[in-house]
Short mmCIF file of C-alpha atoms (C1' of nucleotides) in Angstrom, two decimals:
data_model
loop_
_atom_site.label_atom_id
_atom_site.label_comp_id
_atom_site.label_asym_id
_atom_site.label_seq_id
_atom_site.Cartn_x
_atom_site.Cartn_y
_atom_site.Cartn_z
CA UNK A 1 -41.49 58.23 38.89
CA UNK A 2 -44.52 60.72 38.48
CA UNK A 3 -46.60 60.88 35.19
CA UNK A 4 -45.43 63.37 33.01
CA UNK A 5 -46.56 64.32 29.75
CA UNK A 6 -44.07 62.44 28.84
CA UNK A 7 -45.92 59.17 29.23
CA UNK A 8 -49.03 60.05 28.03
CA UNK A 9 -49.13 59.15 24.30
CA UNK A 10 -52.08 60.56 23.73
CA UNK A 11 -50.85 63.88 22.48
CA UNK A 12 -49.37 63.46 19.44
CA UNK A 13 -46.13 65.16 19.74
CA UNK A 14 -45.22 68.41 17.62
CA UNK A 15 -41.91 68.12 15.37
CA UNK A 16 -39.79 69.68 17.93
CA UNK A 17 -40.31 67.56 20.22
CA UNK A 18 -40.17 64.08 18.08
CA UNK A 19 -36.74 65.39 16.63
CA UNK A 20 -34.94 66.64 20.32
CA UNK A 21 -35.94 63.11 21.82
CA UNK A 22 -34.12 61.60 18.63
CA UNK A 23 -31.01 63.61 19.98
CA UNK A 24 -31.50 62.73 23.66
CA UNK A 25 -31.61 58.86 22.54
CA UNK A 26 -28.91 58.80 20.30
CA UNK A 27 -26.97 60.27 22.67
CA UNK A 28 -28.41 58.31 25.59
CA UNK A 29 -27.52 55.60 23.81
CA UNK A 30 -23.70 56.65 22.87
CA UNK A 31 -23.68 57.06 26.44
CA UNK A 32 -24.92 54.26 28.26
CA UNK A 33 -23.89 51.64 25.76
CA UNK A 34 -20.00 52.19 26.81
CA UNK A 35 -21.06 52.79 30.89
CA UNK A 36 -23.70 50.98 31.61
CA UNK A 37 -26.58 53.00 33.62
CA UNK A 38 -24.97 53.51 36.53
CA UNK A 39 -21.85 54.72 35.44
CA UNK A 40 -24.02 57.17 32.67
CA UNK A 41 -24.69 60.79 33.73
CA UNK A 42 -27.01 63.08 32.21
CA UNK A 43 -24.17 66.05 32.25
CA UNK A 44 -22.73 63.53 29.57
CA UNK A 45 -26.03 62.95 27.73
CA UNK A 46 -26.63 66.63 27.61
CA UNK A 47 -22.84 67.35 26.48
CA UNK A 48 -23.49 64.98 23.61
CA UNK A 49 -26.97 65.76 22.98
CA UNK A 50 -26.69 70.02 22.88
CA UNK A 51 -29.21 70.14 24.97
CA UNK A 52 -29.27 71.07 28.97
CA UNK A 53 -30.19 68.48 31.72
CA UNK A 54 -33.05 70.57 32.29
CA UNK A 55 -34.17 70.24 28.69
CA UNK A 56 -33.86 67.00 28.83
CA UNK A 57 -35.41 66.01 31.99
CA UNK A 58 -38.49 68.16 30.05
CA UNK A 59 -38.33 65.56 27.10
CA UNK A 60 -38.00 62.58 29.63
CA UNK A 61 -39.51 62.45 32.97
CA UNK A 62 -35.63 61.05 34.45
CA UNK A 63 -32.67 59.44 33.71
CA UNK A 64 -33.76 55.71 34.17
CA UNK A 65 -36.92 56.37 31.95
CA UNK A 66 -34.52 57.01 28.85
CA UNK A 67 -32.36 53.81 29.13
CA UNK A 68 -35.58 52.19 29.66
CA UNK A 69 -36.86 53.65 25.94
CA UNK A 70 -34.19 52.93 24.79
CA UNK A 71 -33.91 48.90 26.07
CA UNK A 72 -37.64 48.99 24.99
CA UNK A 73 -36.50 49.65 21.38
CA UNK A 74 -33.55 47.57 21.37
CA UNK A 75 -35.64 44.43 22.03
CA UNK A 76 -37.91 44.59 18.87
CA UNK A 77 -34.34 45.23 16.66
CA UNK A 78 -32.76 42.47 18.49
CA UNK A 79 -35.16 39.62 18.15
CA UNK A 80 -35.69 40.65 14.64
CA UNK A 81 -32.95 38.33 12.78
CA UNK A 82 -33.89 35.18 14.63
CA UNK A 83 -37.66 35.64 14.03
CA UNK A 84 -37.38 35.69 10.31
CA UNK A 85 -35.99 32.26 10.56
CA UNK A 86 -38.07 30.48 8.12
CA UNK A 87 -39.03 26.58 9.42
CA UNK A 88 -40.44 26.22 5.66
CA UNK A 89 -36.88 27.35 3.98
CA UNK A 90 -33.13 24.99 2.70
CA UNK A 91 -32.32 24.36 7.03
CA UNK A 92 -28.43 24.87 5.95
CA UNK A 93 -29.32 28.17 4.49
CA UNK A 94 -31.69 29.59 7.02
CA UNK A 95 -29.38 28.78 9.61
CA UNK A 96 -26.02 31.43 7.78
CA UNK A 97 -28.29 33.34 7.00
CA UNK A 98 -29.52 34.32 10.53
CA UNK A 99 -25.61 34.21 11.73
CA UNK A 100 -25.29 36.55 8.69
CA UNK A 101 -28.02 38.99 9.80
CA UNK A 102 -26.42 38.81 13.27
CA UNK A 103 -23.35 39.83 11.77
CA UNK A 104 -24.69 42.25 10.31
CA UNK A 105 -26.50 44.09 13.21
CA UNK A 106 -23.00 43.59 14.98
CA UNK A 107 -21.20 45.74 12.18
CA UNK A 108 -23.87 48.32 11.69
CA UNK A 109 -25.47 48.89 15.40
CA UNK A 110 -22.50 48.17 17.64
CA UNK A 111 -23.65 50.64 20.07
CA UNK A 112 -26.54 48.82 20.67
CA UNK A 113 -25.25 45.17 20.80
CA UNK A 114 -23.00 46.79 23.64
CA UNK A 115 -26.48 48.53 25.28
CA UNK A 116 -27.43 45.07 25.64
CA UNK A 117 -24.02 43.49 26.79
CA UNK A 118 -24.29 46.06 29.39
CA UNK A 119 -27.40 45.25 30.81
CA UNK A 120 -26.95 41.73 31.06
CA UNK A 121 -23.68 42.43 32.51
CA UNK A 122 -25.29 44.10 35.03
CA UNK A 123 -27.73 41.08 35.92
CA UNK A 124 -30.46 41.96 33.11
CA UNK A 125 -32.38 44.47 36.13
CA UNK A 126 -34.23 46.02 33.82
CA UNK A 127 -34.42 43.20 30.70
CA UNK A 128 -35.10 40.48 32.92
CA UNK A 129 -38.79 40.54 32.57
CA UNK A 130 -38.53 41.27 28.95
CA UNK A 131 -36.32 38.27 27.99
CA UNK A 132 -38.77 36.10 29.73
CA UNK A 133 -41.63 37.39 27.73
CA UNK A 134 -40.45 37.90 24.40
CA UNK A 135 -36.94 35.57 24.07
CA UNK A 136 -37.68 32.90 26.02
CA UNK A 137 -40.42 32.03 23.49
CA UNK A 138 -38.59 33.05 20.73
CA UNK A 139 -35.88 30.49 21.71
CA UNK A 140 -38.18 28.10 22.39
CA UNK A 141 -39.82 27.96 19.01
CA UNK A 142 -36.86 28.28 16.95
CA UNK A 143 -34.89 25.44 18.86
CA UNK A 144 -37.78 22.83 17.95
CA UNK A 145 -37.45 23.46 14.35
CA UNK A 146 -34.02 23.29 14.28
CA UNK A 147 -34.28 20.07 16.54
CA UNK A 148 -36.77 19.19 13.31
CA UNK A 149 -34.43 19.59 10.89
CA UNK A 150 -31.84 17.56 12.64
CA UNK A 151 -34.11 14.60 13.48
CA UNK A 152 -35.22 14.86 9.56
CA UNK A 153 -31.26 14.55 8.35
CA UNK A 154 -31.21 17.88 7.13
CA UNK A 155 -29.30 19.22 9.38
CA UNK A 156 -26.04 16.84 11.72
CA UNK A 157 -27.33 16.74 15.26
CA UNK A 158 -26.36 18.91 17.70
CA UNK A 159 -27.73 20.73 20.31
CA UNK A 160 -29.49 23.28 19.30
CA UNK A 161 -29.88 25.57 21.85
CA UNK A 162 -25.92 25.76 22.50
CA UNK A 163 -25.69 26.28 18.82
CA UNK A 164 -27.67 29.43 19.41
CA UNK A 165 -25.35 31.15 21.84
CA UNK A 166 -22.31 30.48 19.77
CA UNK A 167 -24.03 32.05 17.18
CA UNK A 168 -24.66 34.95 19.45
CA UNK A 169 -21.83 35.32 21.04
CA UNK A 170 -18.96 34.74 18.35
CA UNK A 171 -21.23 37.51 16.02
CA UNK A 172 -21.77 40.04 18.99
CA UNK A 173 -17.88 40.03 20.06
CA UNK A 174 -17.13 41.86 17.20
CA UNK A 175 -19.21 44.47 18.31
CA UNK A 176 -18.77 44.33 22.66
CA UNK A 177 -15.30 43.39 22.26
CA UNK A 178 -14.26 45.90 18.88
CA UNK A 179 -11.82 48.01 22.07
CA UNK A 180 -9.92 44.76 22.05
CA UNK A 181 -10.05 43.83 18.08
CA UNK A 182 -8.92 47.48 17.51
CA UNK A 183 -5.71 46.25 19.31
CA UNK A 184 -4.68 42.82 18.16
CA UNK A 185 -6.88 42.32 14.54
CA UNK A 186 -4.95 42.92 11.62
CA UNK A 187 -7.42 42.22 8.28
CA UNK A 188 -10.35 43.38 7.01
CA UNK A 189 -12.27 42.61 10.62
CA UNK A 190 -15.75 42.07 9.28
CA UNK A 191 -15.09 40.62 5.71
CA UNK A 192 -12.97 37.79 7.10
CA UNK A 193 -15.61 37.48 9.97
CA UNK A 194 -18.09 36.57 7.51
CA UNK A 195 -16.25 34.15 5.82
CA UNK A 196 -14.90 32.49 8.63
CA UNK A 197 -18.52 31.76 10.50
CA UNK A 198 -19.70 30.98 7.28
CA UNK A 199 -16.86 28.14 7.45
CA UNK A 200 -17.03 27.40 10.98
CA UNK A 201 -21.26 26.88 10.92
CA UNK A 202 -21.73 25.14 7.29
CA UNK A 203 -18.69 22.37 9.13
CA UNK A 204 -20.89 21.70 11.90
CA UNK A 205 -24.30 21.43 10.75
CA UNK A 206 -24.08 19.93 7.17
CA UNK A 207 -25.48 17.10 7.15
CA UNK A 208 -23.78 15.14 4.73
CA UNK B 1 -2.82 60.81 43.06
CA UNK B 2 -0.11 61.30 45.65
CA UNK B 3 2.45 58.87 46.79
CA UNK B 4 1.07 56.59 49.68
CA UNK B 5 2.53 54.01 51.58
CA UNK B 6 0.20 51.29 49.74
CA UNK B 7 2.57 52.27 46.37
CA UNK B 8 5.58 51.56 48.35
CA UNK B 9 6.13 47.99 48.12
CA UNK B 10 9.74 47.92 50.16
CA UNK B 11 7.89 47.54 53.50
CA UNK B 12 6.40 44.14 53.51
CA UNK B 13 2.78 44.11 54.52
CA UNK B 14 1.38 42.71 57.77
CA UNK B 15 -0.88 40.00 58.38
CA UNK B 16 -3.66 42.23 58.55
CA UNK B 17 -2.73 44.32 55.60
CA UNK B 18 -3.18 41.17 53.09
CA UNK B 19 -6.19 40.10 54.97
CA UNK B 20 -7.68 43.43 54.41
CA UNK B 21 -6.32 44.18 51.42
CA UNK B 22 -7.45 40.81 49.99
CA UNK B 23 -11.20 41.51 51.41
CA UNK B 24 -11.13 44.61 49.67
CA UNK B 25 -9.98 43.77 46.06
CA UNK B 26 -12.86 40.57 46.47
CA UNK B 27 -15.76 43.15 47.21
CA UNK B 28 -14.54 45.37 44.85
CA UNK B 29 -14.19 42.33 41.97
CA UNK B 30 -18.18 42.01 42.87
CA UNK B 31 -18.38 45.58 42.45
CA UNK B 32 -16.70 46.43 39.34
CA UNK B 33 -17.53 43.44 37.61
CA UNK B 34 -21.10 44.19 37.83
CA UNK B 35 -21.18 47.89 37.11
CA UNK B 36 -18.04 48.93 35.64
CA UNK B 37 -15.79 51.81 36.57
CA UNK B 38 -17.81 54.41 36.62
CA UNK B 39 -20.99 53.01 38.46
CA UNK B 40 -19.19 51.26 41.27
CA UNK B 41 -19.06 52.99 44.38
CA UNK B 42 -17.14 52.88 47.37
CA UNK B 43 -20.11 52.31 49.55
CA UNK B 44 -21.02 49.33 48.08
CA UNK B 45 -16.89 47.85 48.43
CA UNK B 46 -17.68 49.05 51.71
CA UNK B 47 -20.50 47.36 52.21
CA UNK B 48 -19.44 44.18 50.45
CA UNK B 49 -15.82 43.99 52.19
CA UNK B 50 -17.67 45.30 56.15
CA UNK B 51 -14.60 47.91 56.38
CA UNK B 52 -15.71 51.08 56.57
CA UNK B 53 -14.62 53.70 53.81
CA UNK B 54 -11.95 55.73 54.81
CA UNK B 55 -10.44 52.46 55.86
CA UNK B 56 -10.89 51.40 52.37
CA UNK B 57 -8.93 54.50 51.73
CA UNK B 58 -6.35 53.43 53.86
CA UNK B 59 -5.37 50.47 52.04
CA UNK B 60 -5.83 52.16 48.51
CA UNK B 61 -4.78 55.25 48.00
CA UNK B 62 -7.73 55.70 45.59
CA UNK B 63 -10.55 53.94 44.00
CA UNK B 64 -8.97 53.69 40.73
CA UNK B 65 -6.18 52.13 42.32
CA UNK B 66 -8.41 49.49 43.35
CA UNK B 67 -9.68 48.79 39.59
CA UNK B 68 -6.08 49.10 38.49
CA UNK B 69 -4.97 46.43 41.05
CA UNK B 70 -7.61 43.81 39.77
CA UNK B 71 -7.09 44.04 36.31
CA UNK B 72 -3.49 43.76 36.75
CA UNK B 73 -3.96 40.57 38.58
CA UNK B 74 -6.56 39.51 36.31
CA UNK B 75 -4.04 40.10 33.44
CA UNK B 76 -1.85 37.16 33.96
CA UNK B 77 -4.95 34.76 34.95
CA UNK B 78 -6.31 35.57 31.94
CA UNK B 79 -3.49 35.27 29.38
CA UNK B 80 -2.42 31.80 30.97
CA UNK B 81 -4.76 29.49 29.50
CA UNK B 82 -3.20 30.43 26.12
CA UNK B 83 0.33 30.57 27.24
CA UNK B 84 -0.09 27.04 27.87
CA UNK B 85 -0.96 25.64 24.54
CA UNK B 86 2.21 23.55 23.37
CA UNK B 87 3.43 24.15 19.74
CA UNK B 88 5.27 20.66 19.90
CA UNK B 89 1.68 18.94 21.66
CA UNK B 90 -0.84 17.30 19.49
CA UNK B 91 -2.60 20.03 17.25
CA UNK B 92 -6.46 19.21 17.96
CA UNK B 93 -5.89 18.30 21.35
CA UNK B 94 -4.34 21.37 21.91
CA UNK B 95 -6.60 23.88 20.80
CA UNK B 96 -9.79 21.35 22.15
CA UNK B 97 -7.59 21.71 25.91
CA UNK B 98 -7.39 25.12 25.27
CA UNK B 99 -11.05 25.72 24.84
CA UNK B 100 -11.52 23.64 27.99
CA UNK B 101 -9.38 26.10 29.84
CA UNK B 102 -11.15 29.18 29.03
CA UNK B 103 -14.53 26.99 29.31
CA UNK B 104 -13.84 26.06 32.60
CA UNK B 105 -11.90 29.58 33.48
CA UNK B 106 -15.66 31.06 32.73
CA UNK B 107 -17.63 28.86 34.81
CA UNK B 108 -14.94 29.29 37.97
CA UNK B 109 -14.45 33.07 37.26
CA UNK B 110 -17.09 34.21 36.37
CA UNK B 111 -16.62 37.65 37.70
CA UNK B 112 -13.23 38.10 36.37
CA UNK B 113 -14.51 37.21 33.10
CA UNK B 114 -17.31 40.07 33.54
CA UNK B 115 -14.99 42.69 35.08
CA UNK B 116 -13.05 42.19 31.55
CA UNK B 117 -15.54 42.88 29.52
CA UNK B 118 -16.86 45.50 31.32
CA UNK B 119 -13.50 47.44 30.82
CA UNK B 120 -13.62 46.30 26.95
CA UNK B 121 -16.85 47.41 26.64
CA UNK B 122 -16.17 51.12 28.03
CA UNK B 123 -13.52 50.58 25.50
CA UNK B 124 -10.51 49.71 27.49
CA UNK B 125 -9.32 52.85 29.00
CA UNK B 126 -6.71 51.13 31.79
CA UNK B 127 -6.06 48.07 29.83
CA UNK B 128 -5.28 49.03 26.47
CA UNK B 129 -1.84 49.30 27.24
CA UNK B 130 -1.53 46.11 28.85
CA UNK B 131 -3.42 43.84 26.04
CA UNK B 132 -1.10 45.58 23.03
CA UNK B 133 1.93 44.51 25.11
CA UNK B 134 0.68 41.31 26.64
CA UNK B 135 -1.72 40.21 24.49
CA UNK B 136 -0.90 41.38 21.13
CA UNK B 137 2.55 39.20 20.75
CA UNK B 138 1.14 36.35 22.71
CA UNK B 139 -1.76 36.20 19.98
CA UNK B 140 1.02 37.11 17.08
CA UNK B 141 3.13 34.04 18.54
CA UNK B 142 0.18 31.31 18.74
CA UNK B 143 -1.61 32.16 15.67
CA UNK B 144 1.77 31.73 14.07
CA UNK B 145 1.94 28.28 15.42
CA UNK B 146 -1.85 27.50 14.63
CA UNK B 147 -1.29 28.70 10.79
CA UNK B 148 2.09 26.37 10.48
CA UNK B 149 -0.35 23.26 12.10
CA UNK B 150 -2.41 24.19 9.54
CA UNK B 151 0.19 24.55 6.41
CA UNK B 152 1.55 20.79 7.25
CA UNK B 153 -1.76 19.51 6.90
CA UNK B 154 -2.31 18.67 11.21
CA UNK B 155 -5.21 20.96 11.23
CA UNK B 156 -7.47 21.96 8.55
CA UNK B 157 -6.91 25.65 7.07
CA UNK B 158 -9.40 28.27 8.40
CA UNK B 159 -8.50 31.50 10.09
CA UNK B 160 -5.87 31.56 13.09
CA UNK B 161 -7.43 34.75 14.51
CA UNK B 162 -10.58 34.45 14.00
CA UNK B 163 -10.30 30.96 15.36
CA UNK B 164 -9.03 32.78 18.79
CA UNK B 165 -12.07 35.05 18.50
CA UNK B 166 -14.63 32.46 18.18
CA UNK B 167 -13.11 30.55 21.15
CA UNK B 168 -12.87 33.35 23.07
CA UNK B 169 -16.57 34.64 22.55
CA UNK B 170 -18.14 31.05 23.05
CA UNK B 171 -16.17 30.12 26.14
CA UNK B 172 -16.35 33.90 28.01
CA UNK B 173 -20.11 34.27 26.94
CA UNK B 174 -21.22 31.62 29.66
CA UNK B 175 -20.26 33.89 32.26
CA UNK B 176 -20.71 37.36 30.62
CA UNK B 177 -24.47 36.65 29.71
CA UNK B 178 -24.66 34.47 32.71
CA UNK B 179 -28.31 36.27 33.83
CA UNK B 180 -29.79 36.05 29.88
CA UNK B 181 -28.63 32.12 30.43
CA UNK B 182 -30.38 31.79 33.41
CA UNK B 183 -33.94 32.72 31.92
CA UNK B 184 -33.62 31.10 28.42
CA UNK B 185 -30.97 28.08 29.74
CA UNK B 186 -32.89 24.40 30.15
CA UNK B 187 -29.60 21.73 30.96
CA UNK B 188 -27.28 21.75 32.59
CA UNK B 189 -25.34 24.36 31.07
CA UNK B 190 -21.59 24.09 31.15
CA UNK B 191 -21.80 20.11 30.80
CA UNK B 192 -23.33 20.84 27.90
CA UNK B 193 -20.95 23.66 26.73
CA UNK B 194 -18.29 21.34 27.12
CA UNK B 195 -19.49 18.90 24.58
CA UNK B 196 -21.14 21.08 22.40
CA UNK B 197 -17.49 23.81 21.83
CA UNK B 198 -15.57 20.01 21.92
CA UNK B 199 -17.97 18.86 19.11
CA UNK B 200 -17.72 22.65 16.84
CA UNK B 201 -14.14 22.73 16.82
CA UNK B 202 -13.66 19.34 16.17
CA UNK B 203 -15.47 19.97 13.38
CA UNK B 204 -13.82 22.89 12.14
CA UNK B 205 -10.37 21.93 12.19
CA UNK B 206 -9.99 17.83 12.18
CA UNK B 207 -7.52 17.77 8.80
CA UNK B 208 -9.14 14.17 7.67
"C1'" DA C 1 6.16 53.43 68.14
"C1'" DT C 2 3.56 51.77 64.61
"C1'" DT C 3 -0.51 50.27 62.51
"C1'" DA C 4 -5.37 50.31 62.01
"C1'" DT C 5 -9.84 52.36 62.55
"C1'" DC C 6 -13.28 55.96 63.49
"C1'" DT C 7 -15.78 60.51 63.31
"C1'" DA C 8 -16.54 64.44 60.83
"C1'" DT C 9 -16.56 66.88 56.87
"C1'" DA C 10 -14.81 69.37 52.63
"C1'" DG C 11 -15.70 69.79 48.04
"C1'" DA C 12 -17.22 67.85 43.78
"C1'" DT C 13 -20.79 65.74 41.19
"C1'" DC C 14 -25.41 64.16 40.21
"C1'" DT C 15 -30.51 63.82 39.65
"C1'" DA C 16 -34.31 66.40 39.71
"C1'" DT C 17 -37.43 70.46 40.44
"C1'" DA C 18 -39.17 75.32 40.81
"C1'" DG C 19 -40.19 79.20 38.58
"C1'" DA C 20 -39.15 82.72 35.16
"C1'" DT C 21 -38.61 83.72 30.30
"C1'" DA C 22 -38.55 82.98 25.36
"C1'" DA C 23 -40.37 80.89 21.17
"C1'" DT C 24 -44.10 78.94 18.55
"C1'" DG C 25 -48.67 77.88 16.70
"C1'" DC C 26 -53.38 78.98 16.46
"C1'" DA D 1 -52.27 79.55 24.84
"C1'" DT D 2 -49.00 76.22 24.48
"C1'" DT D 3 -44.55 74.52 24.08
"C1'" DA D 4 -39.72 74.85 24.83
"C1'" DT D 5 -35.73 76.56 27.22
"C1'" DC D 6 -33.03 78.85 30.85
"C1'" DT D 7 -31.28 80.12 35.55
"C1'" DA D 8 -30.85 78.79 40.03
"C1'" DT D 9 -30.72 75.54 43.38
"C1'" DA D 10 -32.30 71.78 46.61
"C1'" DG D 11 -30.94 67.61 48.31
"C1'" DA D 12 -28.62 63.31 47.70
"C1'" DT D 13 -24.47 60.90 46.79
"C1'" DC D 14 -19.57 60.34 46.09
"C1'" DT D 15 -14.45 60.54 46.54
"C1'" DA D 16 -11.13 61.79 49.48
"C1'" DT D 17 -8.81 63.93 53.58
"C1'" DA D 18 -7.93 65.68 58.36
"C1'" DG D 19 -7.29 64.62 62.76
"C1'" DA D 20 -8.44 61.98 66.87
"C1'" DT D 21 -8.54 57.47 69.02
"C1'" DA D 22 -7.88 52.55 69.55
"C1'" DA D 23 -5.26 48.32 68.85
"C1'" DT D 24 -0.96 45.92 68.12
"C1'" DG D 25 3.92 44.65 68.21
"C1'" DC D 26 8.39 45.49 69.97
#
DNA sequence: ATTATCTATAGATCTATAGATAATGC
DNA sequence: ATTATCTATAGATCTATAGATAATGC
């Protein structure tokens, strides 16, 4: 990849251009999040977008540097929920109310809960670095407060770190797997959702 | 696509027609599981499977008849583990053996578990029809069976579906985010899944 | 005789670039 | 003057087929 004007921030860029990259990425992102980057073309990004692969490859330098913007944005959004996990808050509480946040981003950014199924998926080629960096952390630091609460009686014991991914994966299925919920769910997908994980998490980790 | 002699079952194959044909739909399960549809390619089945691709071509009359062929097959693996759960059994134990099942379907195939979500994901385009006439009454028929466990008092009363859901997600998330699990994961993972989805469930649903 | 494989290639699609032209901002 | 867009196309990649050749099974 050759610097481009692109990927010098130094310019600060003119309206035009801030609001055309804003179409290229939400259709990039429409795109890739149901085919992955391989099976993405920019004929579809430009269909969606209005604009013509030329145009495009003016606003971004090539194909792989817009998923990368676009995984680059997804990671702040996605770590957001379980950073604002409060060690000093009621452990019960803290604990539905990050699933509840999850759910949340599930319901209202499905596309890019499936951006990120996709990529790791795919083996994480392009995430890999950044889930070391900024997750692996993240997971750390959260899992030893939990483990905290649970050695203080606040919370039954459990481990902690599986309790994470089934929080993860039971609130992001409603999002990667909505092609398949479309199919078989019958009620009020999301409202019942909430109650049920509510349910399923408060039985598990209340202490008394 | 055109009539072939690979759509006309009436001739049984040779011994070097399953061999091949077997070689084949295992590359291609490495392929399409990782990338999807759209990005796989037959150069890398061919590279995978060492045929060459026209020969590939000779034993599938297309590409998308490959895909096709796997998720049929996959189709009946996948529904079994919930076929099996006995509405005359022991309530608990057979939801907790169900779990196992997909638990330990997700650890021993894995890449069947990823090609499936990678056709959810893209929104289902070749299995659609399959889960709404597979899937769909098989669901109808067990949650029907959960919800009466849970009127006589055998299991305690939560959500039948979204019971499914969460067992579904938990389990099939050790292989779909297999490469995030590998950065962040510490133990011994599915030893520990075991216990931990044993221990949730338990939870959720012992009536006493 | 039939089955399996290979070489060569058609034709479509895909990413990316060159270079001309139009639109915009000082 | 600079920024944005268009036309045209190079060059790579991809699916699929034609037609020749090799291997195998009666």
């Amino acid at each position: 990849m050759t610097i481009t004007q692109s990927m010098t921030p130094e310019k600060k860029p003119s309206r035009i251009q801030l609001r055309n990259r804003l179409r290229i990425l939400d259709a990039a992102l429409d795109v890739f999040s149901q085919h992955g980057f391989r099976g993405a073309t920019l004929d579809q990004i430009s269909r969606e977008s209005g604009l013509s692969k030329p145009n495009i490859l003016y606003y971004f330098s090539a194909k792989e540097e817009i998923h990368i913007t676009l995984l680059n944005q997804l990671m702040e959004t996605w770590l957001d929920p379980l950073i604002e996990m409060d060690s000093n808050g009621e452990p019960l509480e803290e604990i539905l109310n990050y699933v509840q946040r999850k759910l949340d981003m599930a319901r209202e950014l499905p596309r890019e809960s499936r951006l990120f199924a996709n990529e790791i998926l795919q083996g994480a080629p392009r995430m890999a670095p950044h889930l070391k960096r900024d997750l692996l952390p993240l997971v750390d630091e959260k899992c030893a407060v939990i483990q905290n609460w649970m050695d203080q009686g606040k919370l039954a014991p459990t481990n902690p770190r599986h309790l994470m991914y089934s929080i993860w994966s039971t609130t992001q299925h409603y999002a990667d797997f909505e092609a398949q919920l479309n199919i078989i769910s019958t009620d009020n997908t999301y409202a019942e959702a909430q109650s049920y994980l509510r349910h399923l998490f408060t039985n598990l980790l209340n202490p008394t």
